[in-house]
Short mmCIF file of C-alpha atoms and ligand atoms in Angstrom, two decimals:
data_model
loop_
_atom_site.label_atom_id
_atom_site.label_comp_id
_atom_site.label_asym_id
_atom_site.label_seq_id
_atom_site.Cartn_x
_atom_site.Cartn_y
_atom_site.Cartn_z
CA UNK T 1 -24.11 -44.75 -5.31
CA UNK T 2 -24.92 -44.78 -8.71
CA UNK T 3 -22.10 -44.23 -11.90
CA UNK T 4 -22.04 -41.23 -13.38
CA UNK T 5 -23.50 -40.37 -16.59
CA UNK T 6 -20.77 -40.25 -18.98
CA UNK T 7 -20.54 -37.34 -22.05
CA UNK T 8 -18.85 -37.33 -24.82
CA UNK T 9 -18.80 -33.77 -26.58
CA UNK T 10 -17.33 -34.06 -30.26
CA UNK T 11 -16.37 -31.14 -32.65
CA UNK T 12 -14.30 -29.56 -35.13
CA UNK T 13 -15.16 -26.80 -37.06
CA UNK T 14 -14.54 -23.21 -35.37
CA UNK T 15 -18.79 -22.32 -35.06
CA UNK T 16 -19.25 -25.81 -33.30
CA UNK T 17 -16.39 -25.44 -31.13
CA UNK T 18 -17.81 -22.00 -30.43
CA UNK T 19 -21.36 -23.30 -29.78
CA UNK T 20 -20.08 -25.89 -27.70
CA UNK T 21 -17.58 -24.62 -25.47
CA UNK T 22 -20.31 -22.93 -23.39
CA UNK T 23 -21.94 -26.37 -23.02
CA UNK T 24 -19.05 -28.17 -22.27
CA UNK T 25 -18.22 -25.52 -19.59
CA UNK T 26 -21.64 -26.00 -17.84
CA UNK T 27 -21.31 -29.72 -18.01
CA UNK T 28 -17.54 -29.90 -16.57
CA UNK T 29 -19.20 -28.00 -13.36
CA UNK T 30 -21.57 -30.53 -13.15
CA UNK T 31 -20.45 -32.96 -10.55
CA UNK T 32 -22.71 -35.70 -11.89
CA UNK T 33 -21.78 -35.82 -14.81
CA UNK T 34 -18.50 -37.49 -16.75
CA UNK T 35 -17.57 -35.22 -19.75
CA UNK T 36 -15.12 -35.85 -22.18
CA UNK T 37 -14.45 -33.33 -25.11
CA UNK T 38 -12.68 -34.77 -28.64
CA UNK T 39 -11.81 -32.73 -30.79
CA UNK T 40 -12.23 -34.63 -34.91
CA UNK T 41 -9.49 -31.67 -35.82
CA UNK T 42 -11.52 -30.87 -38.89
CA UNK T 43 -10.70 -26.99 -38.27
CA UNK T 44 -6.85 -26.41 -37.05
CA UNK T 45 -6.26 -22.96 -36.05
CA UNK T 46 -9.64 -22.37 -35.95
CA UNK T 47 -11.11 -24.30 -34.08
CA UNK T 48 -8.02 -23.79 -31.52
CA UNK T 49 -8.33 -20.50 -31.17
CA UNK T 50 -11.69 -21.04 -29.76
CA UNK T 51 -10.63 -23.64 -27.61
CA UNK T 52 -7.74 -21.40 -25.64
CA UNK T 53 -10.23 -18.46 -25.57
CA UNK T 54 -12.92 -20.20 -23.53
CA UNK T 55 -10.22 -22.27 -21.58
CA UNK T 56 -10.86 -25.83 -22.57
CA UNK T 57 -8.93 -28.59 -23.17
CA UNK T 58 -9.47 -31.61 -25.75
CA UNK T 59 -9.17 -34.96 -23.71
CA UNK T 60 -8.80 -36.71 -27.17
CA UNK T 61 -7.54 -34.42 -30.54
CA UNK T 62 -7.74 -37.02 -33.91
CA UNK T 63 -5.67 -34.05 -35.70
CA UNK T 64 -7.71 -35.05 -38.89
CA UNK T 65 -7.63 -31.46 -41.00
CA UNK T 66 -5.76 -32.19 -44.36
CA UNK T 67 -5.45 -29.68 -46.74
CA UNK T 68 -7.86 -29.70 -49.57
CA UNK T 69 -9.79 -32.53 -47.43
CA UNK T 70 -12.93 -34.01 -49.48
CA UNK T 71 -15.86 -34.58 -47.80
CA UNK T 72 -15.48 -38.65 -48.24
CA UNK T 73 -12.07 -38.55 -47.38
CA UNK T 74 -12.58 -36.87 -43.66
CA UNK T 75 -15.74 -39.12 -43.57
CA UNK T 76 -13.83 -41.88 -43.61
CA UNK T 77 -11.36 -40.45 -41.35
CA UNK T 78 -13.88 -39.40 -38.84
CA UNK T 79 -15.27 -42.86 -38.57
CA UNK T 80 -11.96 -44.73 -38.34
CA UNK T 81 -10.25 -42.69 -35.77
CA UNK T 82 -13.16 -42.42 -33.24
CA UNK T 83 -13.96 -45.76 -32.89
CA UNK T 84 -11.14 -46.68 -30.26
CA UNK T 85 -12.32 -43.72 -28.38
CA UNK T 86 -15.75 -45.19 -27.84
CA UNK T 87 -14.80 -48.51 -27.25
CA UNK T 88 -12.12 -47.33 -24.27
CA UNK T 89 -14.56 -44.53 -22.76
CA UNK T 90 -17.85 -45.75 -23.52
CA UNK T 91 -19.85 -42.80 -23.49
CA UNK T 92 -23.50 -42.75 -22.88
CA UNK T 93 -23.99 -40.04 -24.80
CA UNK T 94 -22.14 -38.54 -27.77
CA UNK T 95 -22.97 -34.62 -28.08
CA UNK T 96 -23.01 -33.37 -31.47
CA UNK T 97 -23.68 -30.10 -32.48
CA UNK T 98 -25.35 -28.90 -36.17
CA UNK T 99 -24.81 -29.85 -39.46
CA UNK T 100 -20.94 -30.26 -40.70
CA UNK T 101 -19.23 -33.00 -41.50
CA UNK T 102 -17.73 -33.58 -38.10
CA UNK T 103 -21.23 -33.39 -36.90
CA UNK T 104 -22.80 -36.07 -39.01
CA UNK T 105 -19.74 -38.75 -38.99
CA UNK T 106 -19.29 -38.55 -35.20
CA UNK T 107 -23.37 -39.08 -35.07
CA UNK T 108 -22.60 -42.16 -37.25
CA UNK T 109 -19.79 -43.69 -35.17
CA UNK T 110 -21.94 -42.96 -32.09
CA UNK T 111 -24.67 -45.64 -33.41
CA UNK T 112 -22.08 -47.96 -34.71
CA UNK T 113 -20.77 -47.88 -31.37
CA UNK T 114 -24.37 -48.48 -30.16
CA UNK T 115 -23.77 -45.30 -28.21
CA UNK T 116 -26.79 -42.65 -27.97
CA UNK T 117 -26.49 -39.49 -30.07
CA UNK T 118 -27.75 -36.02 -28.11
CA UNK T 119 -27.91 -33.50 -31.12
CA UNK T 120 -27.55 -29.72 -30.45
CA UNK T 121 -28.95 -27.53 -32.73
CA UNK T 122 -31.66 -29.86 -34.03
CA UNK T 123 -34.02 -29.14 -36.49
CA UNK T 124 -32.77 -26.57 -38.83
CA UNK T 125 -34.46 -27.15 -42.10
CA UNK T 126 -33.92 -25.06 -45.96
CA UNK T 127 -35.68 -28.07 -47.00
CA UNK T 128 -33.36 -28.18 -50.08
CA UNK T 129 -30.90 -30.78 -49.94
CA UNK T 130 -28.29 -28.46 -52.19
CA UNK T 131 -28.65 -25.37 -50.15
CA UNK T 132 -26.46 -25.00 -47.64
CA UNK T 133 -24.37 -28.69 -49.28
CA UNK T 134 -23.93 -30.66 -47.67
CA UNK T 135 -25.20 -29.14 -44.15
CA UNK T 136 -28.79 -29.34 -44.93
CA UNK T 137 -28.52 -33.86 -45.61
CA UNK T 138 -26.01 -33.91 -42.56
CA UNK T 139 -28.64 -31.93 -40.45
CA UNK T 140 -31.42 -34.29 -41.63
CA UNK T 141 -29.54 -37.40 -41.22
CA UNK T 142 -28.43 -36.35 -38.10
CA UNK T 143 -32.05 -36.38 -37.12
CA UNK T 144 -32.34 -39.69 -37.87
CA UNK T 145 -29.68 -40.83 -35.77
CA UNK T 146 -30.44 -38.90 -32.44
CA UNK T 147 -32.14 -39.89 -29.64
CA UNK T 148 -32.38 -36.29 -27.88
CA UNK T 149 -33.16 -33.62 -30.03
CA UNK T 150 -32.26 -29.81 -28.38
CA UNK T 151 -34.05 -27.78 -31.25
CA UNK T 152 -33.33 -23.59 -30.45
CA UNK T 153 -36.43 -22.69 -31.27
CA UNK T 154 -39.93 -23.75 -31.29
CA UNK T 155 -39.80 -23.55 -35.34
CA UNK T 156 -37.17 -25.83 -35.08
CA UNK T 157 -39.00 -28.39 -33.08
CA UNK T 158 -42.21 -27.94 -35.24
CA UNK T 159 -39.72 -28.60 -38.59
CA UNK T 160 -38.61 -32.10 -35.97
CA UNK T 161 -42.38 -33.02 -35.84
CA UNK T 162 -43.13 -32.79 -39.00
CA UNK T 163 -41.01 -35.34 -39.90
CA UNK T 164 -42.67 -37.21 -37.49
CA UNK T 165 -39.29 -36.89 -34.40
CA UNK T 166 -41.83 -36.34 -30.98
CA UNK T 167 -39.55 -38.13 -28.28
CA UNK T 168 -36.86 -36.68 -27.17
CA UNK T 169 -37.45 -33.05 -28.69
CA UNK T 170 -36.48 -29.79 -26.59
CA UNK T 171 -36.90 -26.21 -27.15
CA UNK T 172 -33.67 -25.04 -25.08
CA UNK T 173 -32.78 -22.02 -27.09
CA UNK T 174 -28.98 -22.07 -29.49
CA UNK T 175 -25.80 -22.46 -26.77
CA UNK T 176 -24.32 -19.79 -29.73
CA UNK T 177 -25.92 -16.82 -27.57
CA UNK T 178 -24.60 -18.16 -24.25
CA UNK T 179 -21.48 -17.91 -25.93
CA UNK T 180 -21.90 -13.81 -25.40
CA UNK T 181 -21.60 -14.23 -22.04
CA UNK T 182 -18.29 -15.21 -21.86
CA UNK T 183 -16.91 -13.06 -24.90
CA UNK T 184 -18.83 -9.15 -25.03
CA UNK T 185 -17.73 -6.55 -22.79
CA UNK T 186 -18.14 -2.66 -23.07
CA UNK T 187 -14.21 -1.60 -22.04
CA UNK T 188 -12.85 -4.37 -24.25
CA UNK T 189 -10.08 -4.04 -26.43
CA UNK T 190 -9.11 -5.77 -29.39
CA UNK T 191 -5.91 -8.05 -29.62
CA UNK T 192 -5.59 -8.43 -33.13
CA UNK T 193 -2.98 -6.16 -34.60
CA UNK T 194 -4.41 -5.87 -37.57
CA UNK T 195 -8.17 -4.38 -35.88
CA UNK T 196 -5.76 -2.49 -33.80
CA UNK T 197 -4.61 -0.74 -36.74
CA UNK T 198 -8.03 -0.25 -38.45
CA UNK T 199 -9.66 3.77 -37.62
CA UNK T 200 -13.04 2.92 -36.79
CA UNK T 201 -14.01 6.49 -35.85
CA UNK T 202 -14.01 7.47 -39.21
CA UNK T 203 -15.90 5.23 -41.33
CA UNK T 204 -19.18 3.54 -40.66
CA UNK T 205 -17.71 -0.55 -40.59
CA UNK T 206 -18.73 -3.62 -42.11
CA UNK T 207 -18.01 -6.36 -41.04
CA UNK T 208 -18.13 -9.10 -43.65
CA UNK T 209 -17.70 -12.97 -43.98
CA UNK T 210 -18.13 -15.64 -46.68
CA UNK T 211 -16.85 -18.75 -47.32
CA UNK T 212 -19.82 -21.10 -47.83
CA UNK T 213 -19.13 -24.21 -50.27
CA UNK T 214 -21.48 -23.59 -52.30
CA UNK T 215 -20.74 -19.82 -53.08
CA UNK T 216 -17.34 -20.78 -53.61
CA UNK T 217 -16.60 -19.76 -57.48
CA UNK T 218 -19.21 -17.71 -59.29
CA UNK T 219 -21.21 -16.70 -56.27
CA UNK T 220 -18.20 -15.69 -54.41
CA UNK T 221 -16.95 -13.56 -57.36
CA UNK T 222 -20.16 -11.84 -57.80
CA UNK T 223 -20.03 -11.15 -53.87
CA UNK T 224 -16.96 -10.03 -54.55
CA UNK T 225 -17.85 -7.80 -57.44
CA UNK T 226 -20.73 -6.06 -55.81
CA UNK T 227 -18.99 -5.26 -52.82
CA UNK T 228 -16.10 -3.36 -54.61
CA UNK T 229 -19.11 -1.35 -56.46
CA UNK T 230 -20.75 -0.63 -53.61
CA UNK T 231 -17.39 0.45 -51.40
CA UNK T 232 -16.68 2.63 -54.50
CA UNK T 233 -19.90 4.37 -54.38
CA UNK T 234 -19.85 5.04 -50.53
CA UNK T 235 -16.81 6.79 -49.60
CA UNK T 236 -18.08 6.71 -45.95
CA UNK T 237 -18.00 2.86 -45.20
CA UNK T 238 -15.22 0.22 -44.68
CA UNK T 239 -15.72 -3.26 -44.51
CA UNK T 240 -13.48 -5.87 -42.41
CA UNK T 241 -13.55 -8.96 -44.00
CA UNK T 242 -11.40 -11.94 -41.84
CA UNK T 243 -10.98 -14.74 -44.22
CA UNK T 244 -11.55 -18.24 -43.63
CA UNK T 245 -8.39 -20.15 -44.32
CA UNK T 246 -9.59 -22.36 -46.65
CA UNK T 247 -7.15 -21.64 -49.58
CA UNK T 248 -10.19 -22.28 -52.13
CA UNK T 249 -11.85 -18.58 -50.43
CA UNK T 250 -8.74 -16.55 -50.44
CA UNK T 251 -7.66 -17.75 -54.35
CA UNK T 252 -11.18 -15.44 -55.30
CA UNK T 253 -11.40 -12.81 -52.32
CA UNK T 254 -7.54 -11.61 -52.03
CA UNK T 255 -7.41 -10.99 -56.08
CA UNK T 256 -10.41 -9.18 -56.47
CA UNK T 257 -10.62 -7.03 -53.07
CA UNK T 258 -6.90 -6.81 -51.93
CA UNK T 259 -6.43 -3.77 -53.96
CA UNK T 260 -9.09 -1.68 -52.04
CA UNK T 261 -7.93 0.59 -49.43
CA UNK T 262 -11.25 0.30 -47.37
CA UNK T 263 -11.34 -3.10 -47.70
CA UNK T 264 -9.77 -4.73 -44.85
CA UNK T 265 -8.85 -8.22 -45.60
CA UNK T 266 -7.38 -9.66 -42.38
CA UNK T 267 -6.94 -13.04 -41.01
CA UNK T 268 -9.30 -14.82 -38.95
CA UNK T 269 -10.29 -13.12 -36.02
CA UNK T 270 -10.73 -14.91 -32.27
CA UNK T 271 -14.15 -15.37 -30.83
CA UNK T 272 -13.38 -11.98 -28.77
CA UNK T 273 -12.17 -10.16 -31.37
CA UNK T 274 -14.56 -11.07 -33.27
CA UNK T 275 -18.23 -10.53 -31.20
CA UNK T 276 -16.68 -7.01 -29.73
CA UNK T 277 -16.54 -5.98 -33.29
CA UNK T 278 -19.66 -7.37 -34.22
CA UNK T 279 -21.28 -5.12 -31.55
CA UNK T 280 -19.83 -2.07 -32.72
CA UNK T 281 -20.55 -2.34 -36.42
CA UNK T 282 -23.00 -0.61 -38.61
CA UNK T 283 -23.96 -3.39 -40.68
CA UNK T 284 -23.01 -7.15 -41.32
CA UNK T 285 -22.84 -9.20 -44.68
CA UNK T 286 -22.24 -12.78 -44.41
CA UNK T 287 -23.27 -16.59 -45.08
CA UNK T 288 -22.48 -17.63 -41.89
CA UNK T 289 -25.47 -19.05 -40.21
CA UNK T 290 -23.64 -18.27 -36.78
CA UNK T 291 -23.71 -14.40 -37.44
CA UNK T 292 -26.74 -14.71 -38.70
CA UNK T 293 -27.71 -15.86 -34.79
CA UNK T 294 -25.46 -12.96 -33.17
CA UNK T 295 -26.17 -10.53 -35.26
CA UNK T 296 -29.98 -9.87 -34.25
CA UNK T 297 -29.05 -10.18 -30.79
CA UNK T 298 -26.74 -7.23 -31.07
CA UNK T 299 -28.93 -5.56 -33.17
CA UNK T 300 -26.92 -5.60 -36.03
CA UNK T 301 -28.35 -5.51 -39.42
CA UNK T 302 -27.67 -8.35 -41.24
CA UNK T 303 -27.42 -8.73 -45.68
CA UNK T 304 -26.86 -12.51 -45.46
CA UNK T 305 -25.47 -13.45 -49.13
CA UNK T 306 -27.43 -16.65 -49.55
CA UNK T 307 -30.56 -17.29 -51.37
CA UNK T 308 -32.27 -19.07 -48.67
CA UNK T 309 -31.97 -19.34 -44.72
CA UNK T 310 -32.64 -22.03 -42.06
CA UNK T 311 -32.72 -19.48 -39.99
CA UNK T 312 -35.96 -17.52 -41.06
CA UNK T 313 -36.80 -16.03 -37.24
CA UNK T 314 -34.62 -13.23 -37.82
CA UNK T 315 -35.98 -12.75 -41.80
CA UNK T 316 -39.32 -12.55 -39.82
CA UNK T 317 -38.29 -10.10 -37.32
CA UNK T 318 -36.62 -7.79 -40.14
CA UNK T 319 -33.37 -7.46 -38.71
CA UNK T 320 -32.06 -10.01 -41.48
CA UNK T 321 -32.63 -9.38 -45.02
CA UNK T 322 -31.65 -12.54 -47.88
CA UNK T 323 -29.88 -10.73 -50.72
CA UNK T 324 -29.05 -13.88 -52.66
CA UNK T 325 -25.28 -14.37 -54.37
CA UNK T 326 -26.10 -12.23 -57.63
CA UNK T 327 -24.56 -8.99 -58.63
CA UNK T 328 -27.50 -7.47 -58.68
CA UNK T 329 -28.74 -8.75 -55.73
CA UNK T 330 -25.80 -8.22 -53.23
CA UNK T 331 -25.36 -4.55 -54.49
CA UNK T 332 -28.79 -3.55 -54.16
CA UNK T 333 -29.71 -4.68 -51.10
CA UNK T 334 -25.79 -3.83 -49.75
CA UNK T 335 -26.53 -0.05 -51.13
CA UNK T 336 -30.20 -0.13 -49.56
CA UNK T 337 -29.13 -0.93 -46.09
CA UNK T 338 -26.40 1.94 -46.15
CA UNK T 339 -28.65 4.57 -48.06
CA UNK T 340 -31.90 4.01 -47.10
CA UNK T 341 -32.32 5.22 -43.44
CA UNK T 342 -35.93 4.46 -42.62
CA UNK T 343 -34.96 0.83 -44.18
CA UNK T 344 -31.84 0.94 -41.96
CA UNK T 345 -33.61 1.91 -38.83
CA UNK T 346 -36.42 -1.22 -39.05
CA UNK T 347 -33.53 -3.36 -39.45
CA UNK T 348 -31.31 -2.21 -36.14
CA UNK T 349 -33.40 -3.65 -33.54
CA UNK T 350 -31.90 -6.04 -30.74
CA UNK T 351 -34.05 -9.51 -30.87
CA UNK T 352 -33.28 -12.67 -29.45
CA UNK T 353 -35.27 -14.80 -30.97
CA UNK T 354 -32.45 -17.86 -31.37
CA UNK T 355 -32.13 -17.98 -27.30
CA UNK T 356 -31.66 -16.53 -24.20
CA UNK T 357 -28.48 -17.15 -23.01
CA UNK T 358 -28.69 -19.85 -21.15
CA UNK T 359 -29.36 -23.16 -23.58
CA UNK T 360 -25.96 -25.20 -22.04
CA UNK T 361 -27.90 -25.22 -18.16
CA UNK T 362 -31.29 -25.96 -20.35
CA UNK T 363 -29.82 -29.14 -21.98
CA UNK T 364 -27.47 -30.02 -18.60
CA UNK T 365 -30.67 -29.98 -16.91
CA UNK T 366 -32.52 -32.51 -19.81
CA UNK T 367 -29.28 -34.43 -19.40
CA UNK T 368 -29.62 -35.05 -15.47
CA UNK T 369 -32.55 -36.37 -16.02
CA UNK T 370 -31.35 -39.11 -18.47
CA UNK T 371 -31.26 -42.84 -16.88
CA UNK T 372 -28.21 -44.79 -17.03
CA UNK T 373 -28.68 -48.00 -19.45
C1 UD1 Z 1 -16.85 -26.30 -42.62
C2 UD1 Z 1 -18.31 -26.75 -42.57
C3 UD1 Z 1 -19.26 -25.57 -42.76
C4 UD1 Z 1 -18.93 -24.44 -41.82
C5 UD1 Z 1 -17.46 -24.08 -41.92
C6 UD1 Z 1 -17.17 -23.06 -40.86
C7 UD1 Z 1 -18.64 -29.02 -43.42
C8 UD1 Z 1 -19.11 -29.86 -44.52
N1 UD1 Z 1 -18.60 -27.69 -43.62
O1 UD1 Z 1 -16.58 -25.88 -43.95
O2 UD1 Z 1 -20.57 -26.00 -42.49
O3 UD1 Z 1 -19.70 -23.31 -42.17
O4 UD1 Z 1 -16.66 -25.25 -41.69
O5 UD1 Z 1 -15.95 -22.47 -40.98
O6 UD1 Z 1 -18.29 -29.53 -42.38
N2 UD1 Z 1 -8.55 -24.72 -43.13
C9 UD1 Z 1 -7.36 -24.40 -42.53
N3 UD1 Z 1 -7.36 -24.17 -41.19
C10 UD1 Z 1 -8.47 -24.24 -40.41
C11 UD1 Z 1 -9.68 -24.55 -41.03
C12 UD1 Z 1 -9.71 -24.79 -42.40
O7 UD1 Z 1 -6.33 -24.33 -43.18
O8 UD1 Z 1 -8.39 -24.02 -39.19
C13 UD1 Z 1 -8.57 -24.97 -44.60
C14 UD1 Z 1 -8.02 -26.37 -44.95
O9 UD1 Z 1 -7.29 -26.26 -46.12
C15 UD1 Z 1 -9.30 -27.17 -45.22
C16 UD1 Z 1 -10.19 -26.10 -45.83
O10 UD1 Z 1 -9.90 -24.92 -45.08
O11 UD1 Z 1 -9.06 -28.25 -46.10
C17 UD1 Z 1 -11.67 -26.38 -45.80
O12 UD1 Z 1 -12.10 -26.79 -44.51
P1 UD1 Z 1 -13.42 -27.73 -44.35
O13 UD1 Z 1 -13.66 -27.98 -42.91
O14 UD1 Z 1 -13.28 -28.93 -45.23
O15 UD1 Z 1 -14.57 -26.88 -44.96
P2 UD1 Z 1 -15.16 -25.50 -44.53
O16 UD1 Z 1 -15.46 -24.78 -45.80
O17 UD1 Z 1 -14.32 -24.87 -43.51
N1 UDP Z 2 -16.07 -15.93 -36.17
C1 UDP Z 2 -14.89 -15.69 -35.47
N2 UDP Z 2 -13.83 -15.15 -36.13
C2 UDP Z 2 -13.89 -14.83 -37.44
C3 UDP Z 2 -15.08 -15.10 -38.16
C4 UDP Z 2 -16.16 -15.66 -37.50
O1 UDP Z 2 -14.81 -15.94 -34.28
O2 UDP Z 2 -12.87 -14.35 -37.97
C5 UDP Z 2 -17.21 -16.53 -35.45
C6 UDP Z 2 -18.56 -15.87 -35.63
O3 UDP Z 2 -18.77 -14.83 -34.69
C7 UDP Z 2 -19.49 -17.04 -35.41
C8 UDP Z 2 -18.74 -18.21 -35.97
O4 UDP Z 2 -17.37 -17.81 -36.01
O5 UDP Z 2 -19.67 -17.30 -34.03
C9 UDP Z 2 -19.21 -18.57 -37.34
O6 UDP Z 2 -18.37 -19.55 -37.84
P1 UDP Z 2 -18.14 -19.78 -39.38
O7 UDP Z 2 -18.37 -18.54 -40.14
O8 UDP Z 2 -16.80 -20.45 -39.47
O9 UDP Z 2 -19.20 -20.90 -39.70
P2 UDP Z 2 -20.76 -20.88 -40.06
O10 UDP Z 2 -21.48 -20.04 -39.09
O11 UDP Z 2 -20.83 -20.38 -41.45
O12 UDP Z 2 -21.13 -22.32 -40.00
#
């Protein structure tokens, strides 16, 4: 009987461990296969809560988060730890997923360990190596690392060609919407005290995140600045804003939107929590790639406070709008959306055009087919 083939899933940050749960799930019920999951710790609480809410458990944690961690220093962290893990399991495969940090040094260890790297997510392009930083070089190096490429869309793939990547390149649709499956349900109720305690009947909600690197400082303040304008002008909305823990985001949001009464500023929310709320939300305004993935499929509009997208499907469709990190541009297109209800109306449509639901038995299937070395 021949071995089985054996996976290796590596993560850290909360949206990979969210995008990858699903996939791990569908690979642990596949009999043929041997997956392990390790965890880089790059996330802490974060990335845990996402672990206990889909139910799975890290057969190897590195516990590397540090407070005010650098980029070089978790590189180097990333590299040292995981090399014991492939030399005593000896994956076939390493599965990583996107473009953080995690993502790109556990792609590196993979081919230092001569292991072969599946990437998830491929092929997400800005084509600006500052915008996202450093995602958009980690997503291209990643590239050049990989062996199998499982691109969401068919954008995605034609970005992978282009660079001249045609083995190994799938269309399977982003594991992020099979995630829904697990997490959205009509009767559910929220667990979070703090959403407990928020009145959602009165007030249209919206739901807001930021936390990008690069917005951190002036963009962030002029996010910031717009959005108290805008709440002041529009006695009718809220907005729920769970911060990201890093301590870099809450030293600019807390100060200059914890004085607001319909500004909710409320810690991180779990995956439940925080895709039930999406779905019953007026609008969105974010920087999050991930929402910008839900948030069509709900058919929730989304501002998306960047100045560029490797995401354009959505843009396309109209359900997601870029309003930049200006002033100007944040309360403009912020007011639009609330004010404008023809504009408003285009924008709520449900679209799917990042996947289907069912990438993880997509890329389980590629995987059976894979030959043992
Ligand atoms: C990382 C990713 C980014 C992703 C984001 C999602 C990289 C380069 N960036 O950025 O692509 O959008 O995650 O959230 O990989 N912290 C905690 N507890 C946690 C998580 C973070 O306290 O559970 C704090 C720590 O002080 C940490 C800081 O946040 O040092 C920053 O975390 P880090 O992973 O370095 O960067 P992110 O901005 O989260
Ligand atoms: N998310 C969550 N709780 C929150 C905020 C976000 O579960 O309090 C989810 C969100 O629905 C999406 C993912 O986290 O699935 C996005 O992760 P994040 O914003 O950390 O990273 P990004 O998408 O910017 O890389």
């Amino acid at each position: 009987m021949p071995r089985r083939l054996k996976l290796l899933l590596i993560f850290g940050t909360r949206p990979e461990a969210i995008k990858m749960c699903p996939l791990a799930l569908e690979l642990l019920r596949r009999p043929q296969f041997e997956t392990k999951v390790m965890l880089t710790g790059q996330h802490r609480e974060l990335a845990d809560s996402v672990m206990s809410a889909f139910g799975v458990k890290a057969d190897y944690d590195l516990r590397l988060m540090k407070p005010g961690q650098t980029l070089q220093s978790l590189t180097a962290a990333i590299l040292e730890a995981e090399k014991p893990v492939f030399e005593q399991f000896a994956p076939d495969f390493a599965l990583v997923h996107g473009d953080t940090l995690t993502a790109f040094a556990s792609a590196l260890s993979a081919f230092y360990a001569q292991t072969k790297v599946c990437h998830v997510e491929a092929g997400l392009r800005t084509f600006d190596k500052w915008a996202p930083y450093p995602e958009e070089m980690n997503r291209v190096l990643i590239t050049r690392l990989a062996d199998l490429h499982f691109a969401p869309t068919k954008g995605n793939e034609r970005n992978l060609r282009n660079e001249g990547i045609i083995n190994g390149v799938y269309v399977t649709g982003n594991t992020g919407l099979d995630a829904f499956r697990y997490t959205i349900k009509p009767d559910y109720e929220f667990t979070s005290p703090e959403l407990r305690a928020i009145d959602f009947e009165s007030f249209r909600t919206v739901v807001m995140t930021a936390h990008r690197r690069e917005n951190i400082g002036a963009g962030l303040e002029n996010i910031c600045r717009a959005v108290r304008r805008v709440v002041a002008e529009n006695p009718d909305i809220q907005v729920v804003y769970p911060m990201h823990p890093n301590p870099t985001v809450r030293g600019t949001v807390v100060p200059m939107l914890g004085d607001i009464d319909r500004v909710h500023l409320i810690e991180p929310l779990d995956v439940f929590d925080m895709h039930n709320l999406m779905s019953r939300s007026y609008m969105a305004l974010t920087d999050s790639g991930g929402l910008q993935e839900e948030a069509p499929a709900l058919g929730l509009p989304v501002a998306v406070l960047r100045a560029e997208t490797e995401r354009p499907e959505a843009v396309e469709a109209g359900t997601v709008v870029l309003a930049g990190t200006t002033d100007e541009g944040v309360y403009s297109l912020f007011s639009k959306i609330l004010r404008d209800a023809e504009f408003y109306r285009s924008m709520r449509r449900a679209i799917n055009p990042y996947g289907d639901g069912h990438a993880s038995e997509r890329i389980a299937d590629i995987l059976l087919g894979q030959e043992i070395m």
